[in-house]
PDB file of C-alpha atoms and ligand atoms in Angstrom:
ATOM      1  CA  MET A 929      -7.794  44.791  -9.531  1.00 67.00           C
ATOM      2  CA  SER A 930      -8.261  41.285  -8.133  1.00 78.00           C
ATOM      3  CA  LEU A 931     -11.177  39.170  -9.310  1.00 89.00           C
ATOM      4  CA  LYS A 932     -14.084  38.361  -7.002  1.00 95.00           C
ATOM      5  CA  LYS A 933     -13.746  35.129  -5.033  1.00 97.00           C
ATOM      6  CA  ILE A 934     -15.218  31.838  -6.205  1.00 97.00           C
ATOM      7  CA  TYR A 935     -16.329  29.426  -3.480  1.00 97.00           C
ATOM      8  CA  LEU A 936     -15.988  25.708  -4.123  1.00 96.00           C
ATOM      9  CA  PRO A 937     -19.201  23.781  -3.371  1.00 96.00           C
ATOM     10  CA  GLU A 938     -18.850  21.572  -0.293  1.00 93.00           C
ATOM     11  CA  ARG A 939     -19.576  18.532  -2.475  1.00 93.00           C
ATOM     12  CA  PHE A 940     -16.565  19.136  -4.723  1.00 95.00           C
ATOM     13  CA  ASN A 941     -13.747  16.639  -4.487  1.00 92.00           C
ATOM     14  CA  TYR A 942     -11.099  17.714  -7.003  1.00 95.00           C
ATOM     15  CA  ILE A 943      -9.685  20.810  -8.706  1.00 97.00           C
ATOM     16  CA  ALA A 944      -7.871  19.853 -11.919  1.00 97.00           C
ATOM     17  CA  CYS A 945      -5.719  22.535 -13.545  1.00 98.00           C
ATOM     18  CA  PHE A 946      -4.510  21.407 -16.958  1.00 96.00           C
ATOM     19  CA  LEU A 947      -1.626  23.863 -17.334  1.00 97.00           C
ATOM     20  CA  ASN A 948      -1.090  22.396 -20.766  1.00 92.00           C
ATOM     21  CA  LEU A 949      -2.350  19.450 -22.783  1.00 91.00           C
ATOM     22  CA  ASN A 950       0.969  18.479 -24.337  1.00 90.00           C
ATOM     23  CA  CYS A 951       3.125  15.688 -23.025  1.00 91.00           C
ATOM     24  CA  ASN A 952       6.728  14.834 -23.849  1.00 93.00           C
ATOM     25  CA  PHE A 953       6.013  11.133 -23.267  1.00 92.00           C
ATOM     26  CA  ASN A 954       4.023   8.914 -25.563  1.00 88.00           C
ATOM     27  CA  CYS A 955       2.546   6.071 -23.516  1.00 87.00           C
ATOM     28  CA  ASP A 956       0.515   3.430 -25.356  1.00 80.00           C
ATOM     29  CA  TYR A 957      -2.104   3.400 -22.634  1.00 79.00           C
ATOM     30  CA  CYS A 958      -2.552   7.171 -22.294  1.00 81.00           C
ATOM     31  CA  ILE A 959      -6.228   8.035 -21.801  1.00 72.00           C
ATOM     32  CA  ASN A 960      -5.638  11.735 -22.341  1.00 72.00           C
ATOM     33  CA  LEU A 961      -6.750  11.460 -25.933  1.00 61.00           C
ATOM     34  CA  PHE A 962      -6.285  14.988 -27.175  1.00 53.00           C
ATOM     35  CA  ASP A 963      -6.103  14.018 -30.846  1.00 54.00           C
ATOM     36  CA  GLY A 964      -8.064  16.349 -33.021  1.00 53.00           C
ATOM     37  CA  LEU A 965      -7.804  19.261 -30.606  1.00 61.00           C
ATOM     38  CA  ASP A 966      -6.558  22.223 -32.578  1.00 58.00           C
ATOM     39  CA  ASN A 967      -5.596  24.198 -29.454  1.00 60.00           C
ATOM     40  CA  LYS A 968      -3.562  21.380 -27.863  1.00 67.00           C
ATOM     41  CA  GLY A 969      -0.424  23.506 -27.637  1.00 66.00           C
ATOM     42  CA  HIS A 970      -2.210  26.608 -26.421  1.00 81.00           C
ATOM     43  CA  LEU A 971      -0.789  28.172 -23.245  1.00 91.00           C
ATOM     44  CA  ILE A 972      -1.630  31.277 -21.251  1.00 96.00           C
ATOM     45  CA  PRO A 973       0.927  33.224 -19.197  1.00 97.00           C
ATOM     46  CA  GLY A 974       1.649  31.946 -15.691  1.00 98.00           C
ATOM     47  CA  ASN A 975       0.456  35.213 -14.150  1.00 97.00           C
ATOM     48  CA  ASP A 976      -3.012  34.641 -15.606  1.00 97.00           C
ATOM     49  CA  TRP A 977      -3.106  31.172 -14.042  1.00 98.00           C
ATOM     50  CA  VAL A 978      -2.107  32.709 -10.718  1.00 97.00           C
ATOM     51  CA  LYS A 979      -4.804  35.382 -10.990  1.00 97.00           C
ATOM     52  CA  ALA A 980      -7.418  32.735 -11.794  1.00 97.00           C
ATOM     53  CA  LEU A 981      -6.398  30.222  -9.123  1.00 98.00           C
ATOM     54  CA  ASN A 982      -6.039  32.831  -6.397  1.00 97.00           C
ATOM     55  CA  ARG A 983      -9.733  33.651  -6.678  1.00 97.00           C
ATOM     56  CA  LEU A 984     -10.715  30.131  -5.662  1.00 97.00           C
ATOM     57  CA  VAL A 985     -11.754  29.659  -2.059  1.00 96.00           C
ATOM     58  CA  SER A 986     -11.216  26.005  -1.330  1.00 93.00           C
ATOM     59  CA  ARG A 987     -10.764  23.928   1.814  1.00 91.00           C
ATOM     60  CA  SER A 988      -7.538  22.703   3.353  1.00 88.00           C
ATOM     61  CA  ASP A 989      -8.460  19.142   2.325  1.00 90.00           C
ATOM     62  CA  LEU A 990      -9.158  20.138  -1.283  1.00 93.00           C
ATOM     63  CA  PRO A 991      -5.911  21.135  -3.027  1.00 95.00           C
ATOM     64  CA  ILE A 992      -5.423  22.683  -6.434  1.00 96.00           C
ATOM     65  CA  THR A 993      -3.910  19.950  -8.610  1.00 97.00           C
ATOM     66  CA  LEU A 994      -1.492  21.102 -11.329  1.00 98.00           C
ATOM     67  CA  GLN A 995      -1.525  18.526 -14.090  1.00 97.00           C
ATOM     68  CA  GLY A 996      -1.637  17.990 -17.848  1.00 91.00           C
ATOM     69  CA  GLY A 997      -0.432  16.535 -20.273  1.00 91.00           C
ATOM     70  CA  GLU A 998       2.773  17.237 -18.434  1.00 95.00           C
ATOM     71  CA  PRO A 999       2.350  20.405 -16.320  1.00 97.00           C
ATOM     72  CA  SER A1000       6.078  21.124 -16.048  1.00 97.00           C
ATOM     73  CA  LEU A1001       6.151  21.830 -19.806  1.00 96.00           C
ATOM     74  CA  HIS A1002       4.453  25.125 -18.998  1.00 97.00           C
ATOM     75  CA  PRO A1003       7.362  27.630 -19.095  1.00 97.00           C
ATOM     76  CA  ASP A1004       6.114  29.324 -15.895  1.00 98.00           C
ATOM     77  CA  PHE A1005       5.532  26.089 -13.976  1.00 98.00           C
ATOM     78  CA  ASN A1006       7.795  26.885 -11.009  1.00 98.00           C
ATOM     79  CA  SER A1007       6.684  30.495 -10.747  1.00 98.00           C
ATOM     80  CA  ILE A1008       2.989  29.494 -10.825  1.00 98.00           C
ATOM     81  CA  ILE A1009       3.647  27.260  -7.808  1.00 98.00           C
ATOM     82  CA  ASN A1010       5.482  30.069  -6.019  1.00 97.00           C
ATOM     83  CA  LYS A1011       2.843  32.694  -6.708  1.00 97.00           C
ATOM     84  CA  ILE A1012      -0.308  30.789  -5.775  1.00 97.00           C
ATOM     85  CA  HIS A1013      -1.205  32.263  -2.398  1.00 95.00           C
ATOM     86  CA  ASN A1014      -0.198  30.338   0.687  1.00 93.00           C
ATOM     87  CA  GLY A1015      -3.774  29.618   1.743  1.00 91.00           C
ATOM     88  CA  GLN A1016      -4.165  27.233  -1.213  1.00 94.00           C
ATOM     89  CA  ASN A1017      -2.775  23.743  -0.940  1.00 95.00           C
ATOM     90  CA  ILE A1018      -1.120  22.504  -4.125  1.00 97.00           C
ATOM     91  CA  ASP A1019      -0.723  19.002  -5.566  1.00 96.00           C
ATOM     92  CA  ILE A1020       1.238  18.115  -8.683  1.00 98.00           C
ATOM     93  CA  LEU A1021       0.773  15.213 -11.074  1.00 97.00           C
ATOM     94  CA  THR A1022       3.884  14.821 -13.207  1.00 98.00           C
ATOM     95  CA  ASN A1023       5.855  12.267 -15.204  1.00 97.00           C
ATOM     96  CA  LEU A1024       8.990  13.639 -13.472  1.00 98.00           C
ATOM     97  CA  SER A1025      10.721  14.549 -16.721  1.00 97.00           C
ATOM     98  CA  PHE A1026      11.580  18.026 -15.425  1.00 97.00           C
ATOM     99  CA  ASP A1027      14.974  19.087 -14.065  1.00 98.00           C
ATOM    100  CA  VAL A1028      14.702  18.237 -10.378  1.00 98.00           C
ATOM    101  CA  GLU A1029      17.773  20.270  -9.396  1.00 98.00           C
ATOM    102  CA  ILE A1030      16.363  23.500 -10.831  1.00 98.00           C
ATOM    103  CA  PHE A1031      12.974  22.684  -9.319  1.00 98.00           C
ATOM    104  CA  ALA A1032      14.496  22.179  -5.859  1.00 98.00           C
ATOM    105  CA  LYS A1033      16.393  25.473  -6.187  1.00 98.00           C
ATOM    106  CA  GLU A1034      13.350  27.489  -7.216  1.00 98.00           C
ATOM    107  CA  VAL A1035      10.543  25.939  -5.148  1.00 98.00           C
ATOM    108  CA  ASN A1036      10.452  25.745  -1.371  1.00 96.00           C
ATOM    109  CA  PRO A1037       9.403  22.214  -0.293  1.00 96.00           C
ATOM    110  CA  SER A1038       7.273  23.639   2.534  1.00 93.00           C
ATOM    111  CA  ARG A1039       5.031  25.238  -0.125  1.00 93.00           C
ATOM    112  CA  LEU A1040       3.981  21.750  -1.227  1.00 94.00           C
ATOM    113  CA  LYS A1041       3.373  20.194   2.173  1.00 84.00           C
ATOM    114  CA  ARG A1042      -0.035  19.616   3.707  1.00 84.00           C
ATOM    115  CA  LYS A1043      -1.853  17.065   5.818  1.00 83.00           C
ATOM    116  CA  ALA A1044      -3.136  14.328   3.517  1.00 84.00           C
ATOM    117  CA  PRO A1045      -2.898  10.544   3.213  1.00 84.00           C
ATOM    118  CA  TYR A1046      -0.872  10.868   0.000  1.00 89.00           C
ATOM    119  CA  ALA A1047       2.139  12.831  -1.271  1.00 95.00           C
ATOM    120  CA  SER A1048       1.673  16.293  -2.772  1.00 96.00           C
ATOM    121  CA  ILE A1049       3.938  15.494  -5.758  1.00 97.00           C
ATOM    122  CA  ARG A1050       2.650  12.342  -7.420  1.00 97.00           C
ATOM    123  CA  ALA A1051       5.074  11.097 -10.040  1.00 98.00           C
ATOM    124  CA  SER A1052       3.745   8.646 -12.592  1.00 97.00           C
ATOM    125  CA  TYR A1053       6.226   5.999 -13.673  1.00 97.00           C
ATOM    126  CA  HIS A1054       6.131   5.052 -17.360  1.00 96.00           C
ATOM    127  CA  PRO A1055       8.756   2.352 -18.031  1.00 95.00           C
ATOM    128  CA  GLN A1056       8.579   2.683 -21.818  1.00 92.00           C
ATOM    129  CA  GLN A1057       9.546   6.357 -21.515  1.00 95.00           C
ATOM    130  CA  ILE A1058      11.967   6.683 -18.600  1.00 96.00           C
ATOM    131  CA  ASN A1059      14.582   4.388 -17.160  1.00 95.00           C
ATOM    132  CA  ALA A1060      13.641   2.981 -13.724  1.00 97.00           C
ATOM    133  CA  ASP A1061      16.990   3.912 -12.156  1.00 97.00           C
ATOM    134  CA  LEU A1062      16.750   7.495 -13.372  1.00 97.00           C
ATOM    135  CA  PHE A1063      13.152   7.751 -12.138  1.00 98.00           C
ATOM    136  CA  ILE A1064      14.129   6.462  -8.701  1.00 98.00           C
ATOM    137  CA  GLU A1065      17.173   8.738  -8.597  1.00 98.00           C
ATOM    138  CA  LYS A1066      14.968  11.768  -9.274  1.00 98.00           C
ATOM    139  CA  MET A1067      12.464  10.669  -6.621  1.00 98.00           C
ATOM    140  CA  LEU A1068      15.226  10.255  -4.056  1.00 98.00           C
ATOM    141  CA  TYR A1069      16.719  13.650  -4.950  1.00 98.00           C
ATOM    142  CA  LEU A1070      13.425  15.446  -4.347  1.00 98.00           C
ATOM    143  CA  LYS A1071      12.732  13.436  -1.206  1.00 97.00           C
ATOM    144  CA  LYS A1072      16.138  14.328   0.182  1.00 97.00           C
ATOM    145  CA  ALA A1073      15.523  17.988  -0.705  1.00 97.00           C
ATOM    146  CA  GLY A1074      12.469  17.840   1.594  1.00 97.00           C
ATOM    147  CA  PHE A1075       9.602  17.401  -0.866  1.00 97.00           C
ATOM    148  CA  SER A1076       6.554  15.270  -0.208  1.00 96.00           C
ATOM    149  CA  ILE A1077       6.742  12.879  -3.152  1.00 97.00           C
ATOM    150  CA  GLY A1078       5.263   9.513  -4.060  1.00 97.00           C
ATOM    151  CA  ALA A1079       5.124   7.423  -7.212  1.00 97.00           C
ATOM    152  CA  TYR A1080       2.446   5.483  -8.991  1.00 96.00           C
ATOM    153  CA  GLY A1081       2.320   3.111 -11.918  1.00 96.00           C
ATOM    154  CA  VAL A1082      -0.481   1.863 -14.159  1.00 94.00           C
ATOM    155  CA  LEU A1083      -1.134  -1.872 -14.161  1.00 94.00           C
ATOM    156  CA  HIS A1084      -1.360  -2.187 -17.931  1.00 92.00           C
ATOM    157  CA  PRO A1085      -1.105  -5.887 -18.961  1.00 91.00           C
ATOM    158  CA  LEU A1086       2.111  -5.229 -20.928  1.00 91.00           C
ATOM    159  CA  ILE A1087       4.015  -3.643 -18.028  1.00 94.00           C
ATOM    160  CA  LYS A1088       2.226  -4.984 -14.969  1.00 95.00           C
ATOM    161  CA  ASP A1089       5.036  -7.279 -13.817  1.00 96.00           C
ATOM    162  CA  HIS A1090       7.673  -4.584 -14.231  1.00 97.00           C
ATOM    163  CA  ILE A1091       5.526  -2.046 -12.348  1.00 97.00           C
ATOM    164  CA  LEU A1092       5.097  -4.438  -9.420  1.00 97.00           C
ATOM    165  CA  LYS A1093       8.845  -5.146  -9.394  1.00 97.00           C
ATOM    166  CA  THR A1094       9.621  -1.414  -9.386  1.00 97.00           C
ATOM    167  CA  LYS A1095       7.082  -0.854  -6.629  1.00 97.00           C
ATOM    168  CA  LYS A1096       8.920  -3.364  -4.480  1.00 97.00           C
ATOM    169  CA  LYS A1097      12.253  -1.701  -5.212  1.00 97.00           C
ATOM    170  CA  CYS A1098      10.862   1.731  -4.337  1.00 97.00           C
ATOM    171  CA  GLU A1099       9.362   0.481  -1.107  1.00 96.00           C
ATOM    172  CA  GLN A1100      12.741  -0.935  -0.070  1.00 97.00           C
ATOM    173  CA  LEU A1101      14.038   2.618  -0.547  1.00 97.00           C
ATOM    174  CA  ARG A1102      11.112   3.980   1.494  1.00 96.00           C
ATOM    175  CA  ILE A1103       9.489   5.570  -1.518  1.00 96.00           C
ATOM    176  CA  ASP A1104       5.697   5.427  -1.478  1.00 96.00           C
ATOM    177  CA  PHE A1105       4.625   3.654  -4.704  1.00 97.00           C
ATOM    178  CA  ARG A1106       0.959   3.069  -5.505  1.00 96.00           C
ATOM    179  CA  VAL A1107      -0.598   1.277  -8.402  1.00 95.00           C
ATOM    180  CA  LYS A1108      -3.581   2.252 -10.501  1.00 91.00           C
ATOM    181  CA  GLU A1109      -5.745  -0.043 -12.530  1.00 88.00           C
ATOM    182  CA  PHE A1110      -5.478   0.331 -16.284  1.00 89.00           C
ATOM    183  CA  LEU A1111      -8.462   2.137 -17.795  1.00 84.00           C
ATOM    184  CA  GLY A1112      -9.414   1.797 -21.416  1.00 80.00           C
ATOM    185  CA  GLU A1113      -9.235  -0.859 -24.094  1.00 80.00           C
ATOM    186  CA  TYR A1114      -6.620  -3.527 -24.577  1.00 83.00           C
ATOM    187  CA  ARG A1115      -7.051  -6.194 -27.251  1.00 83.00           C
ATOM    188  CA  GLY A1116     -10.686  -5.251 -27.707  1.00 82.00           C
ATOM    189  CA  GLU A1117     -11.548  -5.531 -24.024  1.00 83.00           C
ATOM    190  CA  LEU A1118     -12.526  -2.597 -21.868  1.00 83.00           C
ATOM    191  CA  SER A1119     -10.737  -2.491 -18.518  1.00 84.00           C
ATOM    192  CA  GLY A1120     -11.768  -0.567 -15.446  1.00 84.00           C
ATOM    193  CA  LEU A1121     -14.677  -0.352 -13.043  1.00 88.00           C
ATOM    194  CA  TYR A1122     -17.228   2.264 -14.110  1.00 91.00           C
ATOM    195  CA  LYS A1123     -20.162   3.447 -12.076  1.00 92.00           C
ATOM    196  CA  TYR A1124     -22.757   3.530 -14.864  1.00 91.00           C
ATOM    197  CA  GLU A1125     -23.340   0.715 -17.312  1.00 88.00           C
ATOM    198  CA  ASP A1126     -22.547   1.423 -20.984  1.00 91.00           C
ATOM    199  CA  SER A1127     -21.258   4.899 -20.182  1.00 94.00           C
ATOM    200  CA  VAL A1128     -17.726   4.250 -21.511  1.00 92.00           C
ATOM    201  CA  GLY A1129     -16.564   2.688 -24.772  1.00 87.00           C
ATOM    202  CA  CYS A1130     -20.073   2.244 -26.109  1.00 87.00           C
ATOM    203  CA  LYS A1131     -20.929   2.918 -29.760  1.00 85.00           C
ATOM    204  CA  THR A1132     -24.356   4.267 -28.890  1.00 92.00           C
ATOM    205  CA  LYS A1133     -24.606   7.761 -27.424  1.00 95.00           C
ATOM    206  CA  ARG A1134     -27.592   8.600 -25.249  1.00 96.00           C
ATOM    207  CA  THR A1135     -29.061  11.610 -23.519  1.00 96.00           C
ATOM    208  CA  CYS A1136     -28.850  12.118 -19.757  1.00 97.00           C
ATOM    209  CA  LYS A1137     -28.479  14.657 -16.991  1.00 98.00           C
ATOM    210  CA  CYS A1138     -25.075  14.830 -15.377  1.00 98.00           C
ATOM    211  CA  ARG A1139     -23.378  16.788 -12.627  1.00 98.00           C
ATOM    212  CA  THR A1140     -19.769  16.693 -11.594  1.00 97.00           C
ATOM    213  CA  SER A1141     -17.943  17.039  -8.299  1.00 96.00           C
ATOM    214  CA  GLU A1142     -14.794  18.335 -10.006  1.00 97.00           C
ATOM    215  CA  LEU A1143     -13.630  21.697 -11.252  1.00 98.00           C
ATOM    216  CA  ILE A1144     -11.998  20.930 -14.618  1.00 98.00           C
ATOM    217  CA  ILE A1145      -9.923  23.877 -15.850  1.00 97.00           C
ATOM    218  CA  GLY A1146      -8.329  23.715 -19.299  1.00 96.00           C
ATOM    219  CA  PRO A1147      -5.063  25.369 -20.464  1.00 95.00           C
ATOM    220  CA  ASP A1148      -6.700  28.717 -21.206  1.00 95.00           C
ATOM    221  CA  CYS A1149      -8.633  28.687 -17.904  1.00 97.00           C
ATOM    222  CA  ASN A1150     -11.806  27.553 -19.637  1.00 96.00           C
ATOM    223  CA  VAL A1151     -13.970  25.432 -17.347  1.00 97.00           C
ATOM    224  CA  TYR A1152     -15.538  22.211 -18.677  1.00 97.00           C
ATOM    225  CA  ARG A1153     -18.374  19.901 -17.643  1.00 97.00           C
ATOM    226  CA  CYS A1154     -16.033  16.922 -17.597  1.00 97.00           C
ATOM    227  CA  HIS A1155     -12.811  15.383 -18.999  1.00 95.00           C
ATOM    228  CA  HIS A1156     -14.682  14.191 -22.084  1.00 94.00           C
ATOM    229  CA  ASP A1157     -15.540  17.771 -23.029  1.00 95.00           C
ATOM    230  CA  LEU A1158     -12.019  19.057 -22.394  1.00 93.00           C
ATOM    231  CA  TYR A1159     -10.284  16.261 -24.301  1.00 91.00           C
ATOM    232  CA  LYS A1160     -12.692  16.334 -27.237  1.00 90.00           C
ATOM    233  CA  GLY A1161     -12.770  20.111 -27.577  1.00 90.00           C
ATOM    234  CA  PHE A1162     -16.457  20.444 -26.634  1.00 94.00           C
ATOM    235  CA  PRO A1163     -17.709  23.919 -25.633  1.00 95.00           C
ATOM    236  CA  HIS A1164     -16.669  25.167 -22.208  1.00 96.00           C
ATOM    237  CA  ILE A1165     -19.149  26.338 -19.577  1.00 97.00           C
ATOM    238  CA  GLY A1166     -17.189  29.399 -18.441  1.00 97.00           C
ATOM    239  CA  ASN A1167     -13.733  30.824 -17.888  1.00 97.00           C
ATOM    240  CA  LEU A1168     -11.980  31.300 -14.577  1.00 97.00           C
ATOM    241  CA  LEU A1169     -10.621  34.676 -15.710  1.00 97.00           C
ATOM    242  CA  ASP A1170     -14.108  35.985 -16.492  1.00 97.00           C
ATOM    243  CA  PRO A1171     -14.989  38.437 -13.663  1.00 97.00           C
ATOM    244  CA  GLU A1172     -18.599  37.190 -13.755  1.00 96.00           C
ATOM    245  CA  PHE A1173     -17.760  33.471 -13.623  1.00 97.00           C
ATOM    246  CA  ASP A1174     -19.165  31.412 -10.757  1.00 97.00           C
ATOM    247  CA  ILE A1175     -19.544  27.665 -10.248  1.00 97.00           C
ATOM    248  CA  GLU A1176     -23.051  26.383 -10.854  1.00 96.00           C
ATOM    249  CA  ASP A1177     -23.413  23.097  -9.033  1.00 96.00           C
ATOM    250  CA  LYS A1178     -26.226  21.582 -11.069  1.00 97.00           C
ATOM    251  CA  PHE A1179     -27.223  18.740 -13.392  1.00 98.00           C
ATOM    252  CA  ARG A1180     -26.589  19.583 -17.039  1.00 98.00           C
ATOM    253  CA  ASP A1181     -28.127  18.048 -20.138  1.00 97.00           C
ATOM    254  CA  CYS A1182     -25.731  15.871 -22.113  1.00 97.00           C
ATOM    255  CA  ASP A1183     -26.119  13.732 -25.231  1.00 96.00           C
ATOM    256  CA  GLN A1184     -22.744  11.981 -25.052  1.00 96.00           C
ATOM    257  CA  TYR A1185     -23.552   9.237 -22.507  1.00 97.00           C
ATOM    258  CA  GLY A1186     -21.831   6.134 -23.859  1.00 95.00           C
ATOM    259  CA  ASP A1187     -18.747   8.019 -24.997  1.00 93.00           C
ATOM    260  CA  CYS A1188     -17.811   9.331 -21.526  1.00 94.00           C
ATOM    261  CA  ASN A1189     -14.130   9.449 -20.609  1.00 91.00           C
ATOM    262  CA  PRO A1190     -12.926   6.763 -18.155  1.00 90.00           C
ATOM    263  CA  CYS A1191     -11.520   9.532 -15.900  1.00 90.00           C
ATOM    264  CA  ASP A1192     -15.036  10.823 -15.261  1.00 94.00           C
ATOM    265  CA  LEU A1193     -16.783   7.498 -14.800  1.00 94.00           C
ATOM    266  CA  LYS A1194     -14.296   5.253 -13.041  1.00 92.00           C
ATOM    267  CA  VAL A1195     -14.952   4.128  -9.491  1.00 90.00           C
ATOM    268  CA  LYS A1196     -11.982   5.360  -7.495  1.00 81.00           C
ATOM    269  CA  THR A1197     -10.745   6.706  -4.185  1.00 77.00           C
ATOM    270  CA  ASN A1198     -11.742  10.199  -3.134  1.00 73.00           C
ATOM    271  CA  ARG A1199      -9.334  12.740  -1.614  1.00 68.00           C
ATOM    272  CA  PHE A1200      -9.576  10.915   1.735  1.00 73.00           C
ATOM    273  CA  GLN A1201      -8.422   7.756  -0.069  1.00 72.00           C
ATOM    274  CA  ASN A1202     -11.810   6.079   0.475  1.00 76.00           C
ATOM    275  CA  PHE A1203     -12.735   3.762  -2.398  1.00 80.00           C
ATOM    276  CA  GLY A1204     -16.107   3.879  -4.150  1.00 83.00           C
ATOM    277  CA  HIS A1205     -16.194   7.470  -5.372  1.00 87.00           C
ATOM    278  CA  CYS A1206     -17.183   8.510  -8.911  1.00 93.00           C
ATOM    279  CA  SER A1207     -16.622  12.072 -10.169  1.00 95.00           C
ATOM    280  CA  VAL A1208     -20.007  12.432 -11.797  1.00 97.00           C
ATOM    281  CA  GLU A1209     -23.601  11.713 -10.917  1.00 97.00           C
ATOM    282  CA  ILE A1210     -25.850  10.759 -13.811  1.00 97.00           C
ATOM    283  CA  LYS A1211     -29.628  10.428 -13.993  1.00 97.00           C
ATOM    284  CA  ASP A1212     -32.464  10.235 -16.514  1.00 97.00           C
ATOM    285  CA  VAL A1213     -30.493   8.272 -19.109  1.00 96.00           C
ATOM    286  CA  GLY A1214     -32.711   8.353 -22.176  1.00 92.00           C
ATOM    287  CA  GLY A1215     -32.798   7.240 -25.748  1.00 79.00           C
ATOM    288  CA  GLU A1216     -30.215   7.308 -28.458  1.00 78.00           C
ATOM    289  CA  LYS A1217     -29.031  10.676 -29.600  1.00 69.00           C
TER     290      LYS A1217
HETATM  291  S1  SF4 B 305       3.041  10.582 -19.195  1.00 94.80           S
HETATM  292 FE1  SF4 B 305       0.844  10.533 -18.743  1.00 94.80          FE
HETATM  293  S2  SF4 B 305      -0.018  12.172 -20.061  1.00 94.80           S
HETATM  294 FE2  SF4 B 305       2.044  11.704 -20.841  1.00 94.80          FE
HETATM  295  S3  SF4 B 305       1.685  10.192 -22.480  1.00 94.80           S
HETATM  296 FE3  SF4 B 305       2.134   9.073 -20.574  1.00 94.80          FE
HETATM  297  S4  SF4 B 305       0.120   8.614 -19.675  1.00 94.80           S
HETATM  298 FE4  SF4 B 305      -0.166  10.239 -21.215  1.00 94.80          FE
HETATM  299  S1  SF4 B 306     -22.536  12.141 -19.353  1.00 94.80           S
HETATM  300 FE1  SF4 B 306     -20.355  11.776 -19.757  1.00 94.80          FE
HETATM  301  S2  SF4 B 306     -19.855  13.160 -21.440  1.00 94.80           S
HETATM  302 FE2  SF4 B 306     -21.805  13.853 -20.581  1.00 94.80          FE
HETATM  303  S3  SF4 B 306     -21.275  15.455 -19.101  1.00 94.80           S
HETATM  304 FE3  SF4 B 306     -21.400  13.506 -17.995  1.00 94.80          FE
HETATM  305  S4  SF4 B 306     -19.314  12.672 -17.964  1.00 94.80           S
HETATM  306 FE4  SF4 B 306     -19.400  14.262 -19.551  1.00 94.80          FE
END
């Protein structure tokens, strides 16, 4: 029996499906700090993901984004893509470590095409983990096979020059390459533009009310208030496989303001690529916890 439909609130801007929290890379600047999570390696079968995602009723401009960790480490990665119903648009965030030849054999490129100002497969380039030539070769292979694919790199101070050089090289090969600012701390300094003062990297935690515009789904289909809660193993607010689950678009009490994750608080582009968006809205910031 299929589960009842779940309608995404009009305000929602992102659907993040963390197929798994593991990654086969080990980047210094990774902000997916899953340390201390005892269920980091936990996976559920691909068919359960398909059942859960197929109950979502989204809009054509709001895709389901398969991500991680590294989403392709899920053993059913390709079959999840193939079994999500055609009405759902799909995006993928990957470090491109997977076998592109097998991927191109098993997945039809038309399944991952939709109208949007950015590619549906977004490959992050991490120079300390993958050779630039190999990365470009894999991008070109998938592009030639008909996939919508673009790259991005993080402008971390240690690799910034190399990223910009690789961007130039990619653009000469007609590969879309975008850059992202580095978020987090480097040499004691916090980088990134955050919407609310003292919300990130602050020693003091305060109370507040917070509501998100994202559906954050963890590896066992648990739904979280925000990235902070997922990464730190805080309690979930529901599970997408629960027949009774529905999205409650409301402000929730929180006492972690100050220790928010940069992913939730950064000022960024929305799905239309307009800059100035922040995933969460926060009000009534109060005293120390
Ligand atoms: S590839 Fe991404 S998720 Fe994996 S370690 Fe690097 S930054 Fe983190
Ligand atoms: S205030 Fe920060 S930690 Fe609390 S729910 Fe919002 S984003 Fe998450």
